[in-house]
């Protein structure tokens, strides 16, 4: 009985390990998109069933400095 429990625990550990290895990103150092001019257009689509839902679109600048400025309050002085 004890060996059966150890085998089950071992199989679970093996499955978790396999998922961790398979779930790794192919290029872990690469995040986001390349900086540049213009905007990214993002869309969020939420459907809550029959007749309900919400679609929202917004723009995010590709320039990192312009993006960071969006988080500074308008009345902020240097």
Short mmCIF file of C-alpha atoms in Angstrom, two decimals:
data_model
loop_
_atom_site.label_atom_id
_atom_site.label_comp_id
_atom_site.label_asym_id
_atom_site.label_seq_id
_atom_site.Cartn_x
_atom_site.Cartn_y
_atom_site.Cartn_z
CA UNK A 1 0.00 0.00 0.00
CA UNK A 2 2.81 2.42 0.84
CA UNK A 3 4.59 1.69 -2.45
CA UNK A 4 1.43 2.52 -4.40
CA UNK A 5 1.21 5.91 -2.72
CA UNK A 6 4.88 6.60 -3.46
CA UNK A 7 4.37 5.66 -7.11
CA UNK A 8 1.38 8.02 -7.39
CA UNK A 9 3.32 10.87 -5.78
CA UNK A 10 6.26 10.18 -8.10
CA UNK A 11 4.01 10.24 -11.18
CA UNK A 12 2.45 13.52 -10.06
CA UNK A 13 5.91 15.03 -9.52
CA UNK A 14 7.01 13.79 -12.94
CA UNK A 15 3.93 15.30 -14.60
CA UNK A 16 4.51 18.66 -12.88
CA UNK A 17 8.14 18.62 -13.95
CA UNK A 18 7.20 17.83 -17.55
CA UNK A 19 4.68 20.69 -17.61
CA UNK A 20 7.30 23.08 -16.21
CA UNK A 21 9.82 22.13 -18.90
CA UNK A 22 7.28 22.23 -21.74
CA UNK A 23 5.79 25.51 -20.53
CA UNK A 24 9.05 27.44 -20.70
CA UNK A 25 9.24 30.28 -23.19
CA UNK A 26 11.36 29.69 -26.25
CA UNK A 27 13.19 33.02 -25.83
CA UNK A 28 13.02 33.98 -22.14
CA UNK A 29 15.00 37.20 -22.63
CA UNK A 30 12.56 38.70 -25.14
CA UNK A 31 9.53 40.51 -23.72
CA UNK A 32 7.17 43.01 -25.30
CA UNK A 33 7.59 44.55 -28.71
CA UNK A 34 10.23 46.64 -30.42
CA UNK A 35 10.19 50.39 -29.66
CA UNK A 36 9.33 52.72 -32.48
CA UNK A 37 6.92 55.38 -33.65
CA UNK A 38 3.16 55.15 -33.69
CA UNK A 39 0.81 53.20 -31.46
CA UNK A 40 -0.21 49.66 -30.72
CA UNK A 41 -3.97 49.12 -30.87
CA UNK A 42 -5.17 46.79 -28.12
CA UNK A 43 -8.61 45.23 -27.85
CA UNK A 44 -10.42 43.67 -24.93
CA UNK A 45 -13.51 41.60 -25.75
CA UNK A 46 -15.70 40.38 -22.90
CA UNK A 47 -18.89 38.39 -23.49
CA UNK A 48 -21.06 37.52 -20.52
CA UNK A 49 -23.67 35.41 -22.24
CA UNK A 50 -26.69 36.15 -24.39
CA UNK A 51 -26.81 39.83 -25.25
CA UNK A 52 -24.19 40.93 -22.74
CA UNK A 53 -20.64 41.97 -23.19
CA UNK A 54 -18.18 44.76 -23.77
CA UNK A 55 -15.57 45.51 -26.43
CA UNK A 56 -12.94 48.13 -25.61
CA UNK A 57 -10.12 49.40 -27.82
CA UNK A 58 -7.27 51.61 -26.71
CA UNK A 59 -3.90 52.73 -27.99
CA UNK A 60 -0.50 52.36 -26.36
CA UNK A 61 2.53 54.26 -27.71
CA UNK A 62 5.39 52.17 -29.07
CA UNK A 63 7.88 54.76 -27.75
CA UNK A 64 8.90 53.76 -24.18
CA UNK A 65 9.25 57.41 -23.04
CA UNK A 66 5.80 58.34 -24.34
CA UNK A 67 4.38 55.25 -22.67
CA UNK A 68 6.01 56.16 -19.33
CA UNK A 69 4.64 59.71 -19.50
CA UNK A 70 1.10 58.32 -19.36
CA UNK A 71 1.73 57.26 -15.76
CA UNK A 72 2.83 60.72 -14.57
CA UNK A 73 0.02 62.88 -13.16
CA UNK A 74 -0.78 65.92 -15.34
CA UNK A 75 -0.21 68.38 -12.49
CA UNK A 76 3.21 66.94 -11.60
CA UNK A 77 6.07 69.45 -11.69
CA UNK A 78 9.75 68.57 -11.87
#
